[in-house]
Every structure is written in structure tokens, then in C-alpha cells.
Short mmCIF file of C-alpha atoms and ligand atoms in Angstrom, two decimals:
data_model
loop_
_atom_site.label_atom_id
_atom_site.label_comp_id
_atom_site.label_asym_id
_atom_site.label_seq_id
_atom_site.Cartn_x
_atom_site.Cartn_y
_atom_site.Cartn_z
CA MET A 1 -16.76 -25.08 15.58
CA GLY A 2 -15.47 -26.95 12.54
CA GLU A 3 -13.77 -25.56 9.49
CA PHE A 4 -16.85 -25.66 7.34
CA ASP A 5 -19.07 -23.93 9.90
CA LEU A 6 -16.38 -21.34 10.36
CA ILE A 7 -16.19 -20.64 6.66
CA ALA A 8 -20.04 -20.53 6.29
CA ARG A 9 -20.49 -18.19 9.28
CA TYR A 10 -17.65 -15.69 8.60
CA PHE A 11 -16.70 -15.87 4.91
CA LYS A 12 -19.34 -17.25 2.68
CA ARG A 13 -21.65 -14.79 1.00
CA PRO A 14 -23.90 -15.10 -1.86
CA PRO A 15 -22.02 -14.45 -5.16
CA ARG A 16 -22.44 -10.99 -6.71
CA HIS A 17 -20.47 -11.10 -9.97
CA ALA A 18 -18.84 -14.59 -9.65
CA ALA A 19 -20.29 -17.36 -11.66
CA VAL A 20 -19.49 -19.62 -8.65
CA GLY A 21 -18.17 -18.38 -5.38
CA VAL A 22 -17.11 -19.83 -2.01
CA GLY A 23 -18.30 -23.48 -1.57
CA ASP A 24 -17.35 -25.61 -4.57
CA ASP A 25 -13.86 -26.84 -5.43
CA CYS A 26 -13.01 -23.91 -7.66
CA ALA A 27 -14.57 -20.40 -7.97
CA LEU A 28 -15.64 -19.58 -11.57
CA TRP A 29 -15.27 -16.10 -13.07
CA GLN A 30 -16.29 -14.88 -16.44
CA PRO A 31 -13.60 -12.46 -17.69
CA THR A 32 -14.66 -9.25 -19.42
CA PRO A 33 -14.03 -9.85 -23.15
CA GLY A 34 -10.91 -7.86 -24.29
CA SER A 35 -9.34 -7.42 -20.85
CA GLN A 36 -6.34 -8.93 -19.16
CA LEU A 37 -6.42 -10.33 -15.68
CA ALA A 38 -4.13 -8.56 -13.03
CA ILE A 39 -3.15 -11.14 -10.27
CA SER A 40 -1.26 -10.24 -7.16
CA CYS A 41 -0.65 -12.05 -3.84
CA ASP A 42 0.47 -10.77 -0.54
CA MET A 43 1.09 -12.84 2.79
CA LEU A 44 0.84 -11.17 6.33
CA VAL A 45 2.63 -13.02 9.06
CA GLN A 46 2.23 -12.33 12.74
CA GLY A 47 5.47 -10.84 14.37
CA ARG A 48 6.75 -9.82 10.80
CA HIS A 49 3.82 -7.65 9.35
CA PHE A 50 1.74 -7.06 12.45
CA PHE A 51 1.83 -7.47 16.25
CA ALA A 52 -0.04 -10.39 18.03
CA ASP A 53 -2.30 -7.88 19.78
CA VAL A 54 -3.27 -6.05 16.62
CA ASN A 55 -6.89 -4.94 16.39
CA PRO A 56 -8.52 -7.64 14.22
CA HIS A 57 -10.92 -5.13 12.58
CA SER A 58 -7.88 -3.14 11.25
CA LEU A 59 -5.88 -6.34 10.28
CA GLY A 60 -8.87 -7.56 8.19
CA HIS A 61 -8.75 -4.07 6.44
CA LYS A 62 -5.07 -4.10 6.03
CA ALA A 63 -4.76 -7.64 4.68
CA LEU A 64 -6.86 -6.71 1.73
CA ALA A 65 -5.64 -3.11 1.48
CA VAL A 66 -2.09 -4.19 0.69
CA ASN A 67 -3.33 -6.36 -2.08
CA LEU A 68 -5.61 -3.77 -3.52
CA SER A 69 -2.61 -1.45 -3.45
CA ASP A 70 -0.84 -3.68 -5.97
CA LEU A 71 -3.91 -3.61 -8.28
CA ALA A 72 -3.86 0.15 -8.00
CA ALA A 73 -0.14 0.26 -8.93
CA CYS A 74 -1.04 -1.65 -12.04
CA GLY A 75 -4.00 0.45 -12.92
CA ALA A 76 -6.27 -2.57 -12.61
CA LYS A 77 -9.86 -2.54 -11.46
CA PRO A 78 -10.50 -4.80 -8.47
CA LEU A 79 -12.77 -7.88 -9.11
CA ALA A 80 -12.29 -10.60 -6.46
CA PHE A 81 -9.98 -12.21 -4.05
CA THR A 82 -9.16 -15.45 -2.25
CA LEU A 83 -8.28 -15.79 1.41
CA ALA A 84 -5.92 -18.45 2.90
CA LEU A 85 -6.10 -18.33 6.63
CA ALA A 86 -4.06 -20.12 9.24
CA LEU A 87 -5.59 -19.61 12.67
CA PRO A 88 -4.18 -20.79 16.01
CA GLU A 89 -7.61 -21.22 17.52
CA VAL A 90 -11.18 -20.40 16.79
CA ASN A 91 -11.77 -17.18 18.48
CA GLU A 92 -15.27 -15.99 17.26
CA PRO A 93 -15.01 -12.30 18.44
CA TRP A 94 -11.72 -12.12 16.84
CA LEU A 95 -12.99 -13.64 13.56
CA ALA A 96 -16.20 -11.46 13.44
CA ASP A 97 -14.02 -8.32 13.67
CA PHE A 98 -11.44 -9.47 11.19
CA ALA A 99 -14.29 -10.38 8.67
CA ARG A 100 -15.90 -6.93 9.30
CA GLY A 101 -12.70 -5.17 8.53
CA LEU A 102 -11.99 -7.37 5.42
CA PHE A 103 -15.66 -6.96 4.00
CA GLU A 104 -15.93 -3.32 4.76
CA LEU A 105 -12.97 -2.60 2.39
CA ALA A 106 -14.05 -5.32 -0.09
CA ASP A 107 -17.43 -3.84 -0.44
CA ALA A 108 -16.05 -0.27 -0.79
CA PHE A 109 -14.27 -1.60 -3.93
CA ASP A 110 -16.85 -4.05 -5.05
CA CYS A 111 -14.24 -6.76 -4.73
CA GLU A 112 -15.70 -10.19 -3.95
CA LEU A 113 -14.38 -13.02 -1.83
CA ILE A 114 -14.70 -16.14 -4.02
CA GLY A 115 -12.73 -18.85 -2.21
CA GLY A 116 -9.82 -19.59 0.03
CA ASP A 117 -8.41 -22.22 2.52
CA THR A 118 -8.58 -22.44 6.27
CA THR A 119 -6.27 -24.39 8.52
CA CYS A 120 -4.97 -24.43 11.90
CA GLY A 121 -1.56 -22.94 12.56
CA PRO A 122 0.35 -19.74 13.64
CA LEU A 123 -1.74 -16.76 12.53
CA ASN A 124 -1.02 -16.08 8.84
CA ILE A 125 -3.24 -14.41 6.21
CA CYS A 126 -2.45 -14.81 2.51
CA ILE A 127 -4.73 -13.05 -0.01
CA THR A 128 -4.72 -13.37 -3.76
CA VAL A 129 -6.39 -10.39 -5.56
CA PHE A 130 -7.80 -10.45 -8.98
CA GLY A 131 -8.32 -7.39 -11.20
CA GLU A 132 -8.64 -6.45 -14.78
CA VAL A 133 -7.13 -4.16 -17.18
CA PRO A 134 -8.39 -3.27 -20.69
CA VAL A 135 -6.51 -4.07 -23.84
CA VAL A 136 -7.12 -1.41 -26.51
CA ASN A 137 -6.00 -1.92 -30.07
CA GLY A 138 -3.96 -4.87 -28.84
CA ARG A 139 -2.16 -2.80 -26.21
CA SER A 140 -2.66 -3.41 -22.51
CA LEU A 141 -3.38 -0.37 -20.45
CA ALA A 142 -1.62 -1.80 -17.39
CA LEU A 143 0.81 0.43 -15.59
CA LEU A 144 4.23 -1.37 -15.27
CA ARG A 145 7.49 -0.56 -13.46
CA SER A 146 9.37 -0.66 -16.66
CA GLY A 147 8.06 2.35 -18.70
CA ALA A 148 9.88 5.31 -17.12
CA LYS A 149 11.76 7.56 -19.58
CA ALA A 150 14.37 10.13 -19.11
CA GLY A 151 12.70 13.50 -18.72
CA ASP A 152 9.54 12.18 -17.06
CA ASP A 153 8.32 13.88 -13.95
CA LEU A 154 8.35 11.73 -10.73
CA TYR A 155 5.35 11.82 -8.48
CA VAL A 156 4.18 10.43 -5.25
CA SER A 157 0.58 10.36 -3.92
CA GLY A 158 -0.59 11.31 -0.40
CA SER A 159 1.90 11.33 2.39
CA LEU A 160 4.96 9.30 3.21
CA GLY A 161 6.64 8.49 6.57
CA ASP A 162 3.64 8.69 8.83
CA ALA A 163 3.17 4.95 9.11
CA ARG A 164 6.86 4.53 9.88
CA LEU A 165 6.53 7.19 12.65
CA ALA A 166 3.82 5.16 14.30
CA LEU A 167 5.90 1.97 14.08
CA SER A 168 8.88 3.71 15.50
CA VAL A 169 6.69 4.88 18.49
CA ARG A 170 5.43 1.30 18.99
CA GLN A 171 9.10 0.14 18.95
CA GLY A 172 10.07 2.72 21.66
CA LYS A 173 12.31 4.59 19.38
CA LEU A 174 10.20 7.88 19.31
CA THR A 175 7.70 9.55 21.60
CA VAL A 176 5.00 11.72 20.01
CA PRO A 177 2.03 13.73 21.22
CA VAL A 178 -1.10 11.79 21.33
CA ASP A 179 -2.91 13.65 18.46
CA VAL A 180 0.06 13.05 16.17
CA LEU A 181 0.19 9.38 17.22
CA THR A 182 -3.44 8.93 16.47
CA ALA A 183 -3.09 10.27 13.01
CA ALA A 184 0.11 8.30 12.35
CA ARG A 185 -1.43 5.00 13.57
CA ALA A 186 -4.41 5.45 11.30
CA ARG A 187 -1.82 5.55 8.43
CA LEU A 188 -0.12 2.30 9.66
CA ASP A 189 -3.26 0.31 10.50
CA TRP A 190 -5.72 1.56 7.92
CA PRO A 191 -4.00 2.16 4.64
CA ALA A 192 -6.11 3.44 1.95
CA PRO A 193 -5.29 1.70 -1.40
CA ARG A 194 -5.02 4.25 -4.18
CA VAL A 195 -7.25 2.31 -6.66
CA ALA A 196 -9.01 5.42 -8.06
CA LEU A 197 -5.83 7.15 -8.70
CA GLY A 198 -4.29 4.11 -10.41
CA LEU A 199 -7.30 3.78 -12.71
CA ALA A 200 -7.22 7.54 -13.51
CA LEU A 201 -3.49 7.25 -14.40
CA ARG A 202 -3.97 4.72 -17.19
CA GLY A 203 -2.70 6.09 -20.44
CA ILE A 204 -1.02 8.99 -18.58
CA ALA A 205 1.63 7.46 -16.22
CA THR A 206 4.58 5.74 -17.97
CA ALA A 207 5.48 3.69 -14.85
CA ALA A 208 4.01 3.04 -11.49
CA ILE A 209 4.65 1.13 -8.23
CA ASP A 210 3.07 1.15 -4.76
CA ILE A 211 5.28 2.16 -1.86
CA SER A 212 5.35 -0.77 0.66
CA ASP A 213 9.06 -0.77 1.62
CA GLY A 214 10.03 2.87 1.57
CA LEU A 215 10.46 5.37 -1.37
CA ILE A 216 14.15 4.71 -1.95
CA GLY A 217 13.70 0.99 -2.16
CA ASP A 218 10.58 1.01 -4.25
CA LEU A 219 11.82 3.76 -6.59
CA GLY A 220 14.81 1.51 -7.30
CA HIS A 221 12.66 -1.01 -8.72
CA ILE A 222 11.27 1.41 -11.23
CA LEU A 223 14.72 2.59 -12.07
CA GLU A 224 16.08 -0.83 -12.53
CA SER A 225 13.12 -2.18 -14.51
CA SER A 226 13.07 0.96 -16.70
CA GLY A 227 16.96 1.17 -17.23
CA VAL A 228 17.02 4.84 -15.99
CA GLY A 229 18.07 7.04 -12.98
CA ALA A 230 16.26 9.66 -11.00
CA ARG A 231 16.87 12.90 -9.13
CA VAL A 232 14.72 13.33 -6.07
CA ARG A 233 14.07 16.62 -4.33
CA VAL A 234 14.14 15.27 -0.77
CA ASP A 235 12.54 18.15 0.96
CA GLN A 236 9.53 17.88 -1.39
CA VAL A 237 9.00 14.44 -0.01
CA VAL A 238 9.56 15.57 3.61
CA LYS A 239 6.68 18.14 3.04
CA THR A 240 4.21 15.26 2.38
CA ILE A 241 4.70 13.84 5.90
CA ALA A 242 1.31 14.83 7.48
CA CYS A 243 2.76 14.58 11.09
CA CYS A 244 5.58 16.92 10.30
CA ALA A 245 2.96 19.69 9.78
CA GLN A 246 1.76 19.38 13.39
CA THR A 247 2.79 22.12 15.88
CA THR A 248 3.59 19.67 18.82
CA LYS A 249 6.44 17.67 17.41
CA PRO A 250 7.67 14.11 18.00
CA LYS A 251 10.69 13.55 20.25
CA ASN A 252 13.41 10.96 19.93
CA GLN A 253 14.64 8.63 22.83
CA ALA A 254 16.94 11.42 24.20
CA GLY A 255 13.85 13.74 24.50
CA ALA A 256 15.02 16.08 21.69
CA ASP A 257 13.04 17.26 18.77
CA LEU A 258 13.55 15.44 15.53
CA VAL A 259 15.86 17.24 13.08
CA LEU A 260 15.52 17.65 9.33
CA GLU A 261 17.72 14.59 8.87
CA ASP A 262 15.27 12.50 10.97
CA TRP A 263 12.41 13.67 8.79
CA ARG A 264 14.24 13.02 5.56
CA ALA A 265 15.03 9.42 6.73
CA LEU A 266 11.30 9.00 7.60
CA ALA A 267 10.10 10.34 4.26
CA LEU A 268 12.74 8.22 2.21
CA CYS A 269 12.88 4.92 4.05
CA GLY A 270 9.58 4.60 5.92
CA GLY A 271 7.62 1.61 4.66
CA ASP A 272 3.85 0.79 4.93
CA ASP A 273 2.64 3.81 3.22
CA TYR A 274 0.87 2.20 0.30
CA GLU A 275 1.02 5.29 -1.76
CA LEU A 276 1.56 5.27 -5.56
CA LEU A 277 4.99 6.39 -6.95
CA PHE A 278 4.67 7.05 -10.69
CA THR A 279 6.30 8.81 -13.76
CA ALA A 280 4.70 10.79 -16.48
CA PRO A 281 6.07 13.00 -19.26
CA PRO A 282 5.88 16.80 -18.67
CA ARG A 283 3.33 17.01 -21.58
CA HIS A 284 0.97 15.18 -19.20
CA ARG A 285 1.27 17.54 -16.19
CA ALA A 286 -2.39 18.83 -16.65
CA ALA A 287 -3.63 15.30 -17.12
CA VAL A 288 -1.80 14.19 -13.99
CA ALA A 289 -3.44 17.08 -12.05
CA ALA A 290 -6.83 16.17 -13.53
CA ALA A 291 -6.36 12.43 -12.30
CA ALA A 292 -5.49 13.59 -8.89
CA LEU A 293 -8.63 15.77 -8.77
CA ALA A 294 -10.80 13.12 -10.20
CA SER A 295 -9.59 10.44 -7.80
CA GLN A 296 -9.63 13.02 -4.77
CA THR A 297 -5.93 11.99 -4.13
CA PRO A 298 -3.19 14.54 -3.52
CA VAL A 299 -0.23 14.07 -5.87
CA HIS A 300 3.26 15.69 -5.41
CA CYS A 301 6.00 16.11 -8.00
CA ILE A 302 9.21 15.04 -6.16
CA GLY A 303 11.78 14.89 -8.91
CA HIS A 304 12.38 13.61 -12.34
CA ILE A 305 13.78 10.68 -14.27
CA GLU A 306 17.24 10.97 -15.86
CA ALA A 307 19.02 8.81 -18.39
CA GLY A 308 22.10 8.17 -16.20
CA ALA A 309 21.53 5.16 -13.91
CA GLY A 310 21.34 5.67 -10.17
CA LEU A 311 19.60 7.88 -7.61
CA ARG A 312 20.56 11.42 -7.02
CA LEU A 313 19.07 13.12 -3.77
CA VAL A 314 19.15 16.83 -3.73
CA ASP A 315 17.75 19.65 -1.40
CA ASP A 316 15.66 22.50 -2.46
CA GLN A 317 18.62 24.37 -3.63
CA GLY A 318 19.62 21.59 -5.89
CA LEU A 319 22.72 20.54 -3.70
CA ALA A 320 23.52 16.93 -3.49
CA LEU A 321 22.61 14.99 -0.28
CA PRO A 322 24.44 11.91 0.94
CA ASP A 323 22.49 8.72 -0.25
CA HIS A 324 23.18 6.68 2.89
CA TYR A 325 19.42 6.49 3.63
CA ALA A 326 18.67 3.05 2.01
CA SER A 327 21.01 1.12 4.34
CA PHE A 328 20.19 3.05 7.37
CA ASP A 329 17.79 2.65 10.21
CA HIS A 330 17.64 6.14 11.68
CA PHE A 331 16.12 5.20 14.94
CA ALA A 332 17.88 1.97 15.55
P1 LIG B 1 -11.19 -28.25 -0.97
O1 LIG B 1 -10.86 -29.14 0.17
O2 LIG B 1 -11.89 -28.64 -2.11
O3 LIG B 1 -9.85 -27.30 -1.26
P2 LIG B 1 -12.00 -26.59 1.22
O4 LIG B 1 -12.74 -27.56 2.07
O5 LIG B 1 -10.74 -26.13 1.58
O6 LIG B 1 -12.11 -27.06 -0.25
O7 LIG B 1 -12.95 -25.29 1.17
C1 LIG B 1 -14.34 -25.36 0.92
C2 LIG B 1 -14.84 -24.13 0.31
O8 LIG B 1 -14.66 -23.04 1.10
C3 LIG B 1 -13.97 -23.80 -1.02
O9 LIG B 1 -14.86 -23.24 -2.03
C4 LIG B 1 -13.02 -22.88 -0.64
O10 LIG B 1 -12.57 -22.01 -1.60
C5 LIG B 1 -13.76 -22.08 0.43
N1 LIG B 1 -12.89 -21.51 1.58
C6 LIG B 1 -12.16 -22.14 2.46
N2 LIG B 1 -11.65 -21.26 3.26
C7 LIG B 1 -11.94 -20.05 3.02
C8 LIG B 1 -11.71 -18.79 3.39
N3 LIG B 1 -11.03 -18.57 4.45
N4 LIG B 1 -12.41 -17.73 2.89
C9 LIG B 1 -13.22 -17.97 1.79
N5 LIG B 1 -13.52 -19.16 1.23
C10 LIG B 1 -12.85 -20.22 1.96
MG1 LIG B 2 -8.54 -26.94 0.78
#
């Protein structure tokens, strides 16, 4: 099958909102008057972001999900995306499953595939996503990393650490009971972009980012961009780990139960969660709770922003914890 047949069979669909979609030299899109475009691009490379034997159905989902997660973090409504695809071969069953995962998620967010590029090469998936944010009275409603203020509460959505747990099992660093692994793998392979929460937080959150590289690293971006510091109650983050609540517990390579220190490392450094990390002033506590409810997304307060630069980790008694987590692969 040639390149054009492949595109026509797996990726070309009639345009819905695009003025011109797949098939011409450019896609054409009519922006909503008075809004800004939000644009983000993420590449997934075999061996680095996924294993060669990954299920193509979940890969199609994840490739778009990680991009939609960036729109969510910005408070942008998804509109459309492009898909640049390098394929080692034309494997039709693989392509059919990949396209199914991609379009299931795209349709769930009414986000339209409007173009791309297809070439032969080592498997590589690059998606650029387009969203929009209203501008009200000359002010953009986009959520940025740079707006956190001293005194703001610090929140995280959903659960952290479970995706990393699944990855550690895959890497042979942990063993977990099968029910725990199933739940953790769902978090790794089928991330749910928090788009509804991001939209609900417009005008409420002062700063936001999506967690792709772990809480500590991604919080660092907010702190740096905003010129502030933070105090994080680590055990509030540990409580979000869904797998931690199971009765049958994971074991490390030596066959021992994970200790609190292990759970803290998972919660603070685990990547691939695609949850939102955001800040909001205490006067917006009720509004944050309402946004969580409206978007059907759990939200947890895990600390607050402080004027002094740097990150301070504390336990539930407020005692300082060592901050060696950032540079620390607990299961290495
Ligand atoms: P050009 O050579 O003008 O860049 P191409 O031949 O690469 O165009 O692509 C033909 C059409 O198919 C274009 O509209 C392009 O956006 C679209 N396209 C190519 N690959 C993909 C893909 N993987 N998914 C969606 N659209 C694609
Ligand atoms: Mg081209």
C-alpha cells in the first residue's frame, strides 16, 4: 500500500469543523473571534516513550492524550491536531488499532485530525495539537506556569505514582499482585487528559502544569516561572497513589514490602501521570471544589506556595523531609 492509500484508509475523515482538513497542502481553520490559539507538540519515540511491543490501540490513545494534557494544563479547549508518523513498515492490523485508539480519544474531545505527514522510518509519532482560550476584556484566560503567588494553595488532580509503579514492574524492579498491576498499567497506557478540569479552572487557578515528568520536576517549573517556593505535605501526595490503598501490596526485588520511603519516591518522582498540578488563592477554595465536582475529577490540596525560593518537603507533622528525591531513582 502506498503512502496516499494509507492516509486515505486510516487517517482521512470528512472535516467536521475544519474549513479544509486532510488532503490539501494546508488545513484551514477559522478561529473563533476574540480567542487565542493554544498550540503544543509532543513526540513519542519507540524505546524512549514506549516499548516496541506496546498495544497499538493504547499507543494511539496515549499519543493524543499526552498532547491534550498540555491543552488541559493551559485551560484550552481542544480543536484539532496534526499527526506526523514514521512507520518502519505498513502493518495494516497495527495501523487499524492505532487509528482506533487515536480517534476514540479524538472523538471524545471533539478534536479533529486535520493533517500530518507520513514517512518510512523507525516508529515515531509526533502530534501537534491546537486549542483555544477566550480573551476577555483584553485578558487571556489561559493558565500559565508563571502566575503562582505566595499564600496560594497547591493542588494535584487524580492520583500520582501508579504509572511509575507499572513501569517499574515492567523493568523488573518490582513485583505486584495482578489486580494492582492491571490498575497501574491502565494509568500508564491509558492516561486520561484532565481537559474538563483545566477548563473549569479558568479564572480560578493562578498557575498550572501537567505532570509528565514527576511532581518534583514539574512543580519546579511552576516555582521557577513564578519566582516563588513551595511547601509540600508529602504524605498527602502518597495518599493519592491508588495502588497504595490495595490490601495486597507490591514487593521490591528482594521480596520485601515497599516501605513509606518507597511510596514517597513513587509519589514525588513518578512520571507519566498526566495529572494537573495547580495553584489557587485560599479565597477560591470553594471554587476549586466546585471545579473538581463539575469536571468529575478528584482534586487534593498537597501544600502551599511560599515567597522564599525552593521546595520544602514536610511530613504530616510538619517535620522537614530530605529532598533527595529529584535526583534519585528509588528502584535502580
Ligand atoms: P505535502 O507533500 O503537500 O506535504 P503530503 O503528501 O505529505 O502533502 O500529504 C497529503 C495530505 O495528507 C496532506 O493534507 C497532509 O496533511 C495529509 N497527511 C499526511 N499524513 C497524514 C497523517 N499521518 N495523518 C493525517 N493526515 C496526513
Ligand atoms: Mg509532506
